[in-house]
Short mmCIF file of C-alpha atoms in Angstrom, two decimals:
data_model
loop_
_atom_site.label_atom_id
_atom_site.label_comp_id
_atom_site.label_asym_id
_atom_site.label_seq_id
_atom_site.Cartn_x
_atom_site.Cartn_y
_atom_site.Cartn_z
CA ILE A 233 130.63 146.56 60.47
CA ASN A 234 133.16 147.66 57.82
CA SER A 235 135.95 145.78 59.73
CA VAL A 236 133.80 142.66 59.82
CA GLY A 237 133.38 142.80 55.97
CA GLU A 238 137.12 143.38 55.43
CA VAL A 239 138.02 140.52 57.73
CA ALA A 240 135.52 138.18 56.14
CA GLU A 241 136.83 138.99 52.69
CA HIS A 242 140.38 138.29 53.83
CA CYS A 243 139.32 134.98 55.34
CA TYR A 244 137.55 134.02 52.11
CA THR A 245 140.66 134.89 50.14
CA VAL A 246 142.96 132.83 52.29
CA GLU A 247 140.87 129.82 53.08
CA VAL A 248 139.17 129.42 49.61
CA ASP A 249 141.42 131.16 47.10
CA SER A 250 144.86 130.49 48.58
CA LEU A 251 144.36 127.29 50.53
CA GLY A 252 141.94 125.78 47.99
CA PHE A 253 138.98 124.86 50.15
CA PRO A 254 135.56 125.01 48.46
CA PRO A 255 133.46 128.08 49.31
CA PRO A 256 130.72 127.65 51.84
CA LEU A 257 127.39 126.35 50.43
CA PRO A 258 124.97 129.20 49.41
CA ASP A 259 121.86 129.18 51.45
CA SER A 260 119.32 130.75 49.06
CA SER A 261 119.79 129.38 45.55
CA LEU A 262 120.44 125.99 46.78
CA CYS A 263 117.28 125.92 48.87
CA GLY A 264 114.70 126.48 46.18
CA GLY A 265 113.58 129.95 47.32
CA ARG A 266 113.34 129.51 51.07
CA ARG A 267 112.73 132.89 52.49
CA ASP A 268 114.40 132.56 56.04
CA VAL A 269 117.97 132.28 54.86
CA GLY A 270 119.27 135.81 54.64
CA GLY A 271 117.84 136.76 51.31
CA ASP A 272 120.64 135.86 48.94
CA ASP A 273 123.78 133.73 48.59
CA ARG A 274 126.09 135.99 50.33
CA ILE A 275 127.52 134.64 53.59
CA ASP A 276 125.17 135.66 56.47
CA ILE A 277 127.12 137.22 59.43
CA TYR A 278 125.12 138.58 62.31
CA VAL A 279 126.95 140.94 64.68
CA LEU A 280 125.42 141.09 68.10
CA GLU A 281 126.26 141.25 71.85
CA LEU A 282 127.16 137.74 72.96
CA GLY A 283 127.67 138.84 76.56
CA GLY A 284 131.31 137.93 77.00
CA SER A 285 130.60 134.21 77.05
CA TYR A 286 131.97 133.22 73.56
CA PHE A 287 133.52 134.91 70.51
CA GLY A 288 131.01 133.61 67.99
CA GLU A 289 129.29 130.58 66.70
CA THR A 290 128.32 129.09 63.31
CA VAL A 291 124.86 127.65 63.00
CA PRO A 292 124.00 124.96 60.47
CA GLU A 293 120.82 125.49 58.62
CA ALA A 294 118.42 122.77 57.32
CA PRO A 295 119.99 120.79 54.45
CA CYS A 296 118.75 121.95 51.21
CA GLY A 297 120.70 119.90 48.64
CA THR A 298 120.44 116.20 48.00
CA ILE A 299 123.01 115.18 50.71
CA PRO A 300 121.45 115.70 54.21
CA TRP A 301 124.76 116.19 56.05
CA GLN A 302 125.97 118.93 53.68
CA THR A 303 124.38 122.17 54.91
CA PRO A 304 124.69 125.95 54.53
CA GLY A 305 124.92 127.95 57.67
CA PHE A 306 125.36 131.43 59.17
CA MET A 307 127.78 133.13 61.56
CA LYS A 308 127.02 135.07 64.75
CA ILE A 309 129.89 137.11 66.12
CA ASP A 310 130.29 139.43 69.07
CA ASN A 311 129.91 143.15 68.43
CA ASP A 312 132.77 144.40 70.63
CA TYR A 313 134.78 141.57 72.31
CA ILE A 314 134.64 143.42 75.61
CA GLY A 315 135.30 140.83 78.43
CA TYR A 316 137.42 138.39 76.36
CA GLY A 317 140.83 139.72 77.13
CA TYR A 318 140.90 141.81 73.93
CA ASP A 319 139.49 145.03 75.25
CA ASP A 320 142.57 147.01 74.04
CA ASN A 321 142.69 145.28 70.63
CA PRO A 322 139.31 143.82 69.67
CA ILE A 323 140.19 143.55 66.02
CA GLU A 324 142.51 140.60 66.78
CA ALA A 325 139.54 138.81 68.47
CA LEU A 326 137.38 139.61 65.41
CA ARG A 327 140.01 138.25 63.05
CA VAL A 328 140.41 134.91 64.72
CA THR A 329 136.71 134.56 65.28
CA VAL A 330 135.81 135.12 61.66
CA ALA A 331 138.66 132.82 60.43
CA HIS A 332 137.35 130.13 62.82
CA GLU A 333 133.67 130.56 62.13
CA PHE A 334 134.19 130.93 58.30
CA PHE A 335 136.00 127.56 58.37
CA HIS A 336 133.01 125.98 60.05
CA LEU A 337 130.89 127.10 57.10
CA ILE A 338 133.41 125.35 54.76
CA GLN A 339 133.21 122.26 56.96
CA PHE A 340 129.42 122.23 56.76
CA GLY A 341 129.78 121.89 53.02
CA PHE A 342 131.56 118.60 53.70
CA ASP A 343 129.75 117.25 56.76
CA SER A 344 127.95 119.35 59.35
CA ASN A 345 127.74 116.28 61.56
CA GLU A 346 131.52 115.70 61.76
CA ASP A 347 133.05 114.91 65.20
CA ILE A 348 133.04 118.18 67.21
CA TRP A 349 136.61 117.81 68.37
CA TRP A 350 137.93 117.71 64.81
CA MET A 351 135.73 120.56 63.67
CA GLU A 352 136.97 122.74 66.51
CA ALA A 353 140.59 121.69 66.42
CA THR A 354 140.83 122.37 62.67
CA ALA A 355 138.89 125.71 62.94
CA VAL A 356 141.34 126.84 65.63
CA PHE A 357 144.11 125.64 63.36
CA MET A 358 142.72 127.82 60.64
CA GLU A 359 142.74 130.90 62.91
CA ASP A 360 146.51 130.58 63.12
CA GLU A 361 146.78 129.84 59.28
CA VAL A 362 144.90 133.01 58.36
CA TYR A 363 146.17 135.28 61.24
CA ASN A 364 149.47 133.77 62.41
CA ASP A 365 150.42 136.90 64.35
CA VAL A 366 147.43 136.74 66.71
CA ASN A 367 148.10 133.29 68.39
CA ASP A 368 144.84 133.10 70.27
CA TYR A 369 145.07 129.35 70.26
CA VAL A 370 147.69 129.33 73.05
CA ASN A 371 144.90 130.28 75.47
CA TYR A 372 143.44 126.79 75.02
CA LEU A 373 146.62 124.83 75.49
CA PRO A 374 146.80 124.76 79.30
CA ASP A 375 143.44 122.95 79.71
CA PHE A 376 144.64 120.50 77.03
CA LEU A 377 148.16 119.88 78.09
CA GLU A 378 147.23 119.42 81.80
CA HIS A 379 145.28 116.29 80.79
CA PRO A 380 147.34 114.12 78.47
CA GLU A 381 145.31 111.08 79.53
CA VAL A 382 142.18 112.42 77.96
CA PRO A 383 141.59 111.34 74.28
CA LEU A 384 141.42 113.97 71.64
CA ASP A 385 137.75 113.29 70.99
CA ASP A 386 136.60 113.46 74.58
CA PRO A 387 134.66 116.74 75.19
CA SER A 388 134.07 115.89 78.90
CA LEU A 389 136.58 118.52 80.00
CA GLY A 390 134.59 121.27 78.22
CA SER A 391 135.22 123.13 74.99
CA ASN A 392 138.77 124.23 75.85
CA HIS A 393 139.92 120.68 75.52
CA VAL A 394 138.64 120.29 71.95
CA TYR A 395 140.01 123.75 71.06
CA GLY A 396 143.47 122.79 72.51
CA ALA A 397 143.36 119.67 70.36
CA VAL A 398 144.65 122.18 67.67
CA LEU A 399 148.01 120.74 68.48
CA PHE A 400 147.14 117.59 66.45
CA PRO A 401 146.43 119.40 63.12
CA LYS A 402 149.48 121.65 63.80
CA TYR A 403 151.55 118.43 64.23
CA LEU A 404 150.16 117.00 61.04
CA LYS A 405 151.08 120.14 59.10
CA GLU A 406 154.56 120.07 60.56
CA THR A 407 155.12 116.36 59.86
CA GLU A 408 153.22 116.03 56.59
CA GLY A 409 154.04 119.43 55.12
CA SER A 410 150.56 120.28 53.81
CA HIS A 411 147.38 121.91 54.98
CA ILE A 412 144.63 119.93 56.62
#
């Protein structure tokens, strides 16, 4: 749990303080006293066994401001990362997961209904921006590169295609010289 807190603080520092993205929307003070939102404005991160099927997820909550597509949310992350290929170094999986899921919280502050391919591609991009030495994104590239005929926004090949679309924001950074 201490590692989760340290990683989350680091992700906040990089994504908000260094890269200049706005912080995620708070879920309590914005929502007029709703009681089912984690109790206060701190980011809610639930650590639980996800069964080796996915690293984590970010769940949008009901809108509570005046703009219905801007929503707070919460994160769920795996408790041990056993079965993901990180059995010997689960902290690396934790790092990229929190960087990815934290960026989804930032995205929800803009538009929680944005196209899924762009949300996933840019969240994977953020993994590499925050923890450049982990390079988990390369695991998604074979599924993406084996199908150059499939459009970026086509999720029909499953989630690995939209994650592999990270190459597009990486290309934009290389050619435009700025962050997404």
